Amino acid sequence: MNHTHAIQAPALRGMPPAAEVGLWVFIGMASSLFLLFIAAYLMRMDGGDWTAIVLPWQLWLSTASLVAGSVAMQGAAVAARRGRTAATWHALLGGGLLALVFVAVQLWGWGELQSRMVSATGNPAASFFYLLTAVHGLHVLGGLAAWGYTQRHLHARADPSGDALRIALCARYWHFLLAVWLLVLATLTGITPEVVRYICGSPAGV
């Protein structure tokens, strides 16, 4: 029996924590969801009722806030590994607040579209815009829930190194949110019906 444990222990020691595996599984599932939505967006774009919308300028401000938040979260992860309490706290706080700014600016952008009478119905281009940004926003809110739990945990400790893994996972999720958002933004701003027709080999106007 002891011999069996001695054989298994080194393998178990090299395994990633369950939370890390769980995050990778979630990222994989969420990535698949976004790719399916984007594929549907591209296929629907070739329809005759597609009318492009002018995207709100707030998207660029929200993108900048998400980039800054991702950088701050990475700084928090590095500071936690080094046991730097104040730096960890400030960077973690900044990363979460910048994510909140992202959500607020996205809502501001929605309000800008509403003021131009661009609703989620009647035009598939607008419908997909609201769908993609809403689903991404929900993932950001989910990350903020984990961020709040991590921040509360950190506040109760004197040494941030005990929360280093949890903070590193938050940083990794923030990087995922940024990567997905950049993909969504590139799709919304860089893909046109003409590009889709060219890729699919369809003649113009079909």
PDB file of C-alpha atoms in Angstrom:
ATOM      1  CA  MET A   1       0.000   0.000   0.000  1.00  0.00           C
ATOM      2  CA  ASN A   2       2.801   2.389   0.898  1.00  0.00           C
ATOM      3  CA  HIS A   3       4.583   1.434  -2.297  1.00  0.00           C
ATOM      4  CA  THR A   4       1.487   2.458  -4.302  1.00  0.00           C
ATOM      5  CA  HIS A   5       1.380   5.864  -2.613  1.00  0.00           C
ATOM      6  CA  ALA A   6       5.066   6.363  -3.283  1.00  0.00           C
ATOM      7  CA  ILE A   7       4.485   5.744  -6.995  1.00  0.00           C
ATOM      8  CA  GLN A   8       1.446   8.046  -7.240  1.00  0.00           C
ATOM      9  CA  ALA A   9       2.737  10.978  -5.192  1.00  0.00           C
ATOM     10  CA  PRO A  10       5.179  12.456  -7.755  1.00  0.00           C
ATOM     11  CA  ALA A  11       2.511  12.375 -10.481  1.00  0.00           C
ATOM     12  CA  LEU A  12      -0.034  14.105  -8.246  1.00  0.00           C
ATOM     13  CA  ARG A  13       2.520  16.692  -7.208  1.00  0.00           C
ATOM     14  CA  GLY A  14       2.912  17.762 -10.834  1.00  0.00           C
ATOM     15  CA  MET A  15      -0.824  18.079 -11.498  1.00  0.00           C
ATOM     16  CA  PRO A  16      -2.363  21.583 -11.756  1.00  0.00           C
ATOM     17  CA  PRO A  17      -4.851  22.582  -9.032  1.00  0.00           C
ATOM     18  CA  ALA A  18      -8.509  21.783  -9.649  1.00  0.00           C
ATOM     19  CA  ALA A  19      -9.383  25.493  -9.838  1.00  0.00           C
ATOM     20  CA  GLU A  20      -6.871  26.008 -12.634  1.00  0.00           C
ATOM     21  CA  VAL A  21      -8.215  23.038 -14.601  1.00  0.00           C
ATOM     22  CA  GLY A  22     -11.761  24.278 -14.055  1.00  0.00           C
ATOM     23  CA  LEU A  23     -10.878  27.724 -15.372  1.00  0.00           C
ATOM     24  CA  TRP A  24      -9.301  26.270 -18.514  1.00  0.00           C
ATOM     25  CA  VAL A  25     -12.414  24.152 -19.105  1.00  0.00           C
ATOM     26  CA  PHE A  26     -14.648  27.198 -18.679  1.00  0.00           C
ATOM     27  CA  ILE A  27     -12.463  29.283 -21.008  1.00  0.00           C
ATOM     28  CA  GLY A  28     -12.669  26.526 -23.611  1.00  0.00           C
ATOM     29  CA  MET A  29     -16.462  26.357 -23.379  1.00  0.00           C
ATOM     30  CA  ALA A  30     -16.868  30.141 -23.441  1.00  0.00           C
ATOM     31  CA  SER A  31     -14.500  30.430 -26.413  1.00  0.00           C
ATOM     32  CA  SER A  32     -16.568  27.864 -28.312  1.00  0.00           C
ATOM     33  CA  LEU A  33     -19.723  29.849 -27.549  1.00  0.00           C
ATOM     34  CA  PHE A  34     -18.257  33.083 -28.890  1.00  0.00           C
ATOM     35  CA  LEU A  35     -16.902  31.357 -31.994  1.00  0.00           C
ATOM     36  CA  LEU A  36     -20.365  29.941 -32.694  1.00  0.00           C
ATOM     37  CA  PHE A  37     -21.931  33.390 -32.316  1.00  0.00           C
ATOM     38  CA  ILE A  38     -19.338  34.924 -34.625  1.00  0.00           C
ATOM     39  CA  ALA A  39     -19.851  32.160 -37.193  1.00  0.00           C
ATOM     40  CA  ALA A  40     -23.604  32.849 -37.087  1.00  0.00           C
ATOM     41  CA  TYR A  41     -22.867  36.581 -37.433  1.00  0.00           C
ATOM     42  CA  LEU A  42     -20.805  35.973 -40.580  1.00  0.00           C
ATOM     43  CA  MET A  43     -23.398  33.680 -42.139  1.00  0.00           C
ATOM     44  CA  ARG A  44     -26.277  36.045 -41.352  1.00  0.00           C
ATOM     45  CA  MET A  45     -24.342  39.027 -42.734  1.00  0.00           C
ATOM     46  CA  ASP A  46     -24.799  37.744 -46.285  1.00  0.00           C
ATOM     47  CA  GLY A  47     -28.583  38.197 -46.032  1.00  0.00           C
ATOM     48  CA  GLY A  48     -30.321  40.841 -48.078  1.00  0.00           C
ATOM     49  CA  ASP A  49     -31.825  42.553 -45.017  1.00  0.00           C
ATOM     50  CA  TRP A  50     -28.429  43.287 -43.435  1.00  0.00           C
ATOM     51  CA  THR A  51     -27.866  47.005 -42.861  1.00  0.00           C
ATOM     52  CA  ALA A  52     -24.573  48.037 -41.297  1.00  0.00           C
ATOM     53  CA  ILE A  53     -24.786  50.292 -38.247  1.00  0.00           C
ATOM     54  CA  VAL A  54     -22.413  53.046 -37.179  1.00  0.00           C
ATOM     55  CA  LEU A  55     -20.786  51.704 -34.040  1.00  0.00           C
ATOM     56  CA  PRO A  56     -20.676  54.000 -30.998  1.00  0.00           C
ATOM     57  CA  TRP A  57     -17.327  55.660 -30.300  1.00  0.00           C
ATOM     58  CA  GLN A  58     -17.563  54.441 -26.713  1.00  0.00           C
ATOM     59  CA  LEU A  59     -16.330  51.025 -27.873  1.00  0.00           C
ATOM     60  CA  TRP A  60     -12.800  52.395 -28.136  1.00  0.00           C
ATOM     61  CA  LEU A  61     -12.939  53.847 -24.628  1.00  0.00           C
ATOM     62  CA  SER A  62     -14.245  50.570 -23.206  1.00  0.00           C
ATOM     63  CA  THR A  63     -11.497  48.682 -25.065  1.00  0.00           C
ATOM     64  CA  ALA A  64      -8.846  50.912 -23.498  1.00  0.00           C
ATOM     65  CA  SER A  65     -10.287  50.280 -20.030  1.00  0.00           C
ATOM     66  CA  LEU A  66     -10.236  46.510 -20.564  1.00  0.00           C
ATOM     67  CA  VAL A  67      -6.622  46.617 -21.790  1.00  0.00           C
ATOM     68  CA  ALA A  68      -5.619  48.638 -18.740  1.00  0.00           C
ATOM     69  CA  GLY A  69      -7.538  46.262 -16.471  1.00  0.00           C
ATOM     70  CA  SER A  70      -5.758  43.252 -17.916  1.00  0.00           C
ATOM     71  CA  VAL A  71      -2.381  44.938 -17.342  1.00  0.00           C
ATOM     72  CA  ALA A  72      -3.368  45.791 -13.762  1.00  0.00           C
ATOM     73  CA  MET A  73      -4.452  42.212 -13.054  1.00  0.00           C
ATOM     74  CA  GLN A  74      -1.164  40.883 -14.370  1.00  0.00           C
ATOM     75  CA  GLY A  75       0.617  43.328 -12.082  1.00  0.00           C
ATOM     76  CA  ALA A  76      -1.437  42.031  -9.155  1.00  0.00           C
ATOM     77  CA  ALA A  77      -0.489  38.437  -9.970  1.00  0.00           C
ATOM     78  CA  VAL A  78       3.217  39.305 -10.122  1.00  0.00           C
ATOM     79  CA  ALA A  79       3.068  41.328  -6.890  1.00  0.00           C
ATOM     80  CA  ALA A  80       1.228  38.508  -5.084  1.00  0.00           C
ATOM     81  CA  ARG A  81       3.894  35.983  -6.058  1.00  0.00           C
ATOM     82  CA  ARG A  82       6.520  38.319  -4.583  1.00  0.00           C
ATOM     83  CA  GLY A  83       4.527  38.858  -1.386  1.00  0.00           C
ATOM     84  CA  ARG A  84       4.104  42.599  -1.930  1.00  0.00           C
ATOM     85  CA  THR A  85       0.872  43.293  -0.091  1.00  0.00           C
ATOM     86  CA  ALA A  86       0.273  46.962  -0.931  1.00  0.00           C
ATOM     87  CA  ALA A  87       1.152  46.553  -4.610  1.00  0.00           C
ATOM     88  CA  THR A  88      -1.085  43.480  -4.882  1.00  0.00           C
ATOM     89  CA  TRP A  89      -4.009  45.235  -3.256  1.00  0.00           C
ATOM     90  CA  HIS A  90      -3.763  48.360  -5.403  1.00  0.00           C
ATOM     91  CA  ALA A  91      -3.292  46.471  -8.680  1.00  0.00           C
ATOM     92  CA  LEU A  92      -6.132  44.057  -7.916  1.00  0.00           C
ATOM     93  CA  LEU A  93      -8.424  46.931  -6.992  1.00  0.00           C
ATOM     94  CA  GLY A  94      -7.482  48.787 -10.168  1.00  0.00           C
ATOM     95  CA  GLY A  95      -8.098  45.750 -12.359  1.00  0.00           C
ATOM     96  CA  GLY A  96     -11.595  45.267 -10.971  1.00  0.00           C
ATOM     97  CA  LEU A  97     -12.546  48.946 -11.124  1.00  0.00           C
ATOM     98  CA  LEU A  98     -11.395  49.156 -14.730  1.00  0.00           C
ATOM     99  CA  ALA A  99     -13.616  46.170 -15.556  1.00  0.00           C
ATOM    100  CA  LEU A 100     -16.521  48.032 -13.956  1.00  0.00           C
ATOM    101  CA  VAL A 101     -15.642  51.033 -16.109  1.00  0.00           C
ATOM    102  CA  PHE A 102     -15.747  48.742 -19.145  1.00  0.00           C
ATOM    103  CA  VAL A 103     -19.285  47.618 -18.326  1.00  0.00           C
ATOM    104  CA  ALA A 104     -20.428  51.188 -17.624  1.00  0.00           C
ATOM    105  CA  VAL A 105     -18.988  52.494 -20.897  1.00  0.00           C
ATOM    106  CA  GLN A 106     -20.567  49.619 -22.816  1.00  0.00           C
ATOM    107  CA  LEU A 107     -23.947  50.595 -21.382  1.00  0.00           C
ATOM    108  CA  TRP A 108     -23.177  54.184 -22.364  1.00  0.00           C
ATOM    109  CA  GLY A 109     -22.542  52.965 -25.904  1.00  0.00           C
ATOM    110  CA  TRP A 110     -25.850  51.119 -25.891  1.00  0.00           C
ATOM    111  CA  GLY A 111     -27.529  54.341 -24.810  1.00  0.00           C
ATOM    112  CA  GLU A 112     -25.862  56.164 -27.700  1.00  0.00           C
ATOM    113  CA  LEU A 113     -27.321  53.643 -30.151  1.00  0.00           C
ATOM    114  CA  GLN A 114     -30.752  53.878 -28.532  1.00  0.00           C
ATOM    115  CA  SER A 115     -30.657  57.664 -28.923  1.00  0.00           C
ATOM    116  CA  ARG A 116     -30.094  57.077 -32.665  1.00  0.00           C
ATOM    117  CA  MET A 117     -33.118  54.740 -32.691  1.00  0.00           C
ATOM    118  CA  VAL A 118     -30.935  51.672 -33.295  1.00  0.00           C
ATOM    119  CA  SER A 119     -32.880  48.905 -31.571  1.00  0.00           C
ATOM    120  CA  ALA A 120     -32.147  45.217 -31.132  1.00  0.00           C
ATOM    121  CA  THR A 121     -34.979  44.283 -33.496  1.00  0.00           C
ATOM    122  CA  GLY A 122     -35.592  44.949 -37.167  1.00  0.00           C
ATOM    123  CA  ASN A 123     -31.966  44.875 -38.310  1.00  0.00           C
ATOM    124  CA  PRO A 124     -29.836  41.730 -37.851  1.00  0.00           C
ATOM    125  CA  ALA A 125     -26.669  43.837 -37.721  1.00  0.00           C
ATOM    126  CA  ALA A 126     -27.973  45.666 -34.641  1.00  0.00           C
ATOM    127  CA  SER A 127     -29.324  42.447 -33.133  1.00  0.00           C
ATOM    128  CA  PHE A 128     -25.942  40.762 -33.348  1.00  0.00           C
ATOM    129  CA  PHE A 129     -24.185  43.837 -31.950  1.00  0.00           C
ATOM    130  CA  TYR A 130     -26.367  43.792 -28.855  1.00  0.00           C
ATOM    131  CA  LEU A 131     -26.091  40.007 -28.550  1.00  0.00           C
ATOM    132  CA  LEU A 132     -22.291  39.833 -28.792  1.00  0.00           C
ATOM    133  CA  THR A 133     -21.666  42.767 -26.460  1.00  0.00           C
ATOM    134  CA  ALA A 134     -24.277  41.560 -23.963  1.00  0.00           C
ATOM    135  CA  VAL A 135     -22.864  38.026 -23.768  1.00  0.00           C
ATOM    136  CA  HIS A 136     -19.361  39.408 -23.326  1.00  0.00           C
ATOM    137  CA  GLY A 137     -20.621  41.829 -20.685  1.00  0.00           C
ATOM    138  CA  LEU A 138     -22.163  38.930 -18.745  1.00  0.00           C
ATOM    139  CA  HIS A 139     -18.795  37.177 -18.753  1.00  0.00           C
ATOM    140  CA  VAL A 140     -17.193  40.352 -17.411  1.00  0.00           C
ATOM    141  CA  LEU A 141     -19.779  40.507 -14.624  1.00  0.00           C
ATOM    142  CA  GLY A 142     -19.018  36.877 -13.779  1.00  0.00           C
ATOM    143  CA  GLY A 143     -15.341  37.771 -13.556  1.00  0.00           C
ATOM    144  CA  LEU A 144     -16.188  40.677 -11.273  1.00  0.00           C
ATOM    145  CA  ALA A 145     -17.973  38.305  -8.902  1.00  0.00           C
ATOM    146  CA  ALA A 146     -14.800  36.203  -8.660  1.00  0.00           C
ATOM    147  CA  TRP A 147     -12.757  39.380  -8.311  1.00  0.00           C
ATOM    148  CA  GLY A 148     -14.886  40.552  -5.375  1.00  0.00           C
ATOM    149  CA  TYR A 149     -14.429  37.212  -3.615  1.00  0.00           C
ATOM    150  CA  THR A 150     -10.681  37.327  -4.191  1.00  0.00           C
ATOM    151  CA  GLN A 151     -10.414  40.901  -2.976  1.00  0.00           C
ATOM    152  CA  ARG A 152     -12.289  40.064   0.226  1.00  0.00           C
ATOM    153  CA  HIS A 153     -10.020  37.070   0.798  1.00  0.00           C
ATOM    154  CA  LEU A 154      -6.924  39.182   0.262  1.00  0.00           C
ATOM    155  CA  HIS A 155      -8.154  41.856   2.637  1.00  0.00           C
ATOM    156  CA  ALA A 156      -8.385  39.246   5.416  1.00  0.00           C
ATOM    157  CA  ARG A 157      -4.770  38.112   4.963  1.00  0.00           C
ATOM    158  CA  ALA A 158      -1.522  39.771   5.926  1.00  0.00           C
ATOM    159  CA  ASP A 159       0.454  37.910   3.258  1.00  0.00           C
ATOM    160  CA  PRO A 160      -0.860  37.988  -0.357  1.00  0.00           C
ATOM    161  CA  SER A 161       1.254  34.974  -1.360  1.00  0.00           C
ATOM    162  CA  GLY A 162      -1.452  32.718   0.106  1.00  0.00           C
ATOM    163  CA  ASP A 163      -3.839  34.075  -2.534  1.00  0.00           C
ATOM    164  CA  ALA A 164      -1.292  34.076  -5.357  1.00  0.00           C
ATOM    165  CA  LEU A 165      -3.004  31.281  -7.290  1.00  0.00           C
ATOM    166  CA  ARG A 166      -6.461  32.827  -6.957  1.00  0.00           C
ATOM    167  CA  ILE A 167      -5.135  36.199  -8.152  1.00  0.00           C
ATOM    168  CA  ALA A 168      -3.234  34.551 -11.019  1.00  0.00           C
ATOM    169  CA  LEU A 169      -6.460  32.867 -12.147  1.00  0.00           C
ATOM    170  CA  CYS A 170      -8.269  36.225 -12.041  1.00  0.00           C
ATOM    171  CA  ALA A 171      -5.506  37.695 -14.202  1.00  0.00           C
ATOM    172  CA  ARG A 172      -5.768  34.814 -16.637  1.00  0.00           C
ATOM    173  CA  TYR A 173      -9.532  35.309 -16.910  1.00  0.00           C
ATOM    174  CA  TRP A 174      -9.052  39.047 -17.505  1.00  0.00           C
ATOM    175  CA  HIS A 175      -6.634  38.221 -20.348  1.00  0.00           C
ATOM    176  CA  PHE A 176      -9.278  35.885 -21.774  1.00  0.00           C
ATOM    177  CA  LEU A 177     -11.925  38.621 -21.564  1.00  0.00           C
ATOM    178  CA  LEU A 178      -9.608  40.995 -23.401  1.00  0.00           C
ATOM    179  CA  ALA A 179      -8.748  38.453 -26.118  1.00  0.00           C
ATOM    180  CA  VAL A 180     -12.423  37.648 -26.733  1.00  0.00           C
ATOM    181  CA  TRP A 181     -13.360  41.307 -26.780  1.00  0.00           C
ATOM    182  CA  LEU A 182     -10.641  42.113 -29.336  1.00  0.00           C
ATOM    183  CA  LEU A 183     -11.970  39.267 -31.500  1.00  0.00           C
ATOM    184  CA  VAL A 184     -15.537  40.579 -31.183  1.00  0.00           C
ATOM    185  CA  LEU A 185     -14.398  44.143 -31.913  1.00  0.00           C
ATOM    186  CA  ALA A 186     -12.417  43.025 -34.959  1.00  0.00           C
ATOM    187  CA  THR A 187     -15.490  41.162 -36.214  1.00  0.00           C
ATOM    188  CA  LEU A 188     -17.781  44.146 -35.706  1.00  0.00           C
ATOM    189  CA  THR A 189     -15.436  46.688 -37.260  1.00  0.00           C
ATOM    190  CA  GLY A 190     -13.444  44.753 -39.849  1.00  0.00           C
ATOM    191  CA  ILE A 191     -15.846  42.264 -41.409  1.00  0.00           C
ATOM    192  CA  THR A 192     -18.272  43.453 -44.079  1.00  0.00           C
ATOM    193  CA  PRO A 193     -20.746  41.577 -46.299  1.00  0.00           C
ATOM    194  CA  GLU A 194     -18.319  42.084 -49.194  1.00  0.00           C
ATOM    195  CA  VAL A 195     -15.542  40.386 -47.223  1.00  0.00           C
ATOM    196  CA  VAL A 196     -17.847  37.473 -46.371  1.00  0.00           C
ATOM    197  CA  ARG A 197     -18.871  37.069 -50.011  1.00  0.00           C
ATOM    198  CA  TYR A 198     -15.240  37.159 -51.090  1.00  0.00           C
ATOM    199  CA  ILE A 199     -14.253  34.514 -48.538  1.00  0.00           C
ATOM    200  CA  CYS A 200     -17.220  32.303 -49.447  1.00  0.00           C
ATOM    201  CA  GLY A 201     -16.710  32.840 -53.171  1.00  0.00           C
ATOM    202  CA  SER A 202     -20.200  34.274 -53.651  1.00  0.00           C
ATOM    203  CA  PRO A 203     -20.766  36.894 -56.359  1.00  0.00           C
ATOM    204  CA  ALA A 204     -21.669  40.413 -55.209  1.00  0.00           C
ATOM    205  CA  GLY A 205     -25.330  40.999 -54.616  1.00  0.00           C
ATOM    206  CA  VAL A 206     -26.173  37.317 -54.062  1.00  0.00           C
TER     207      VAL A 206
END
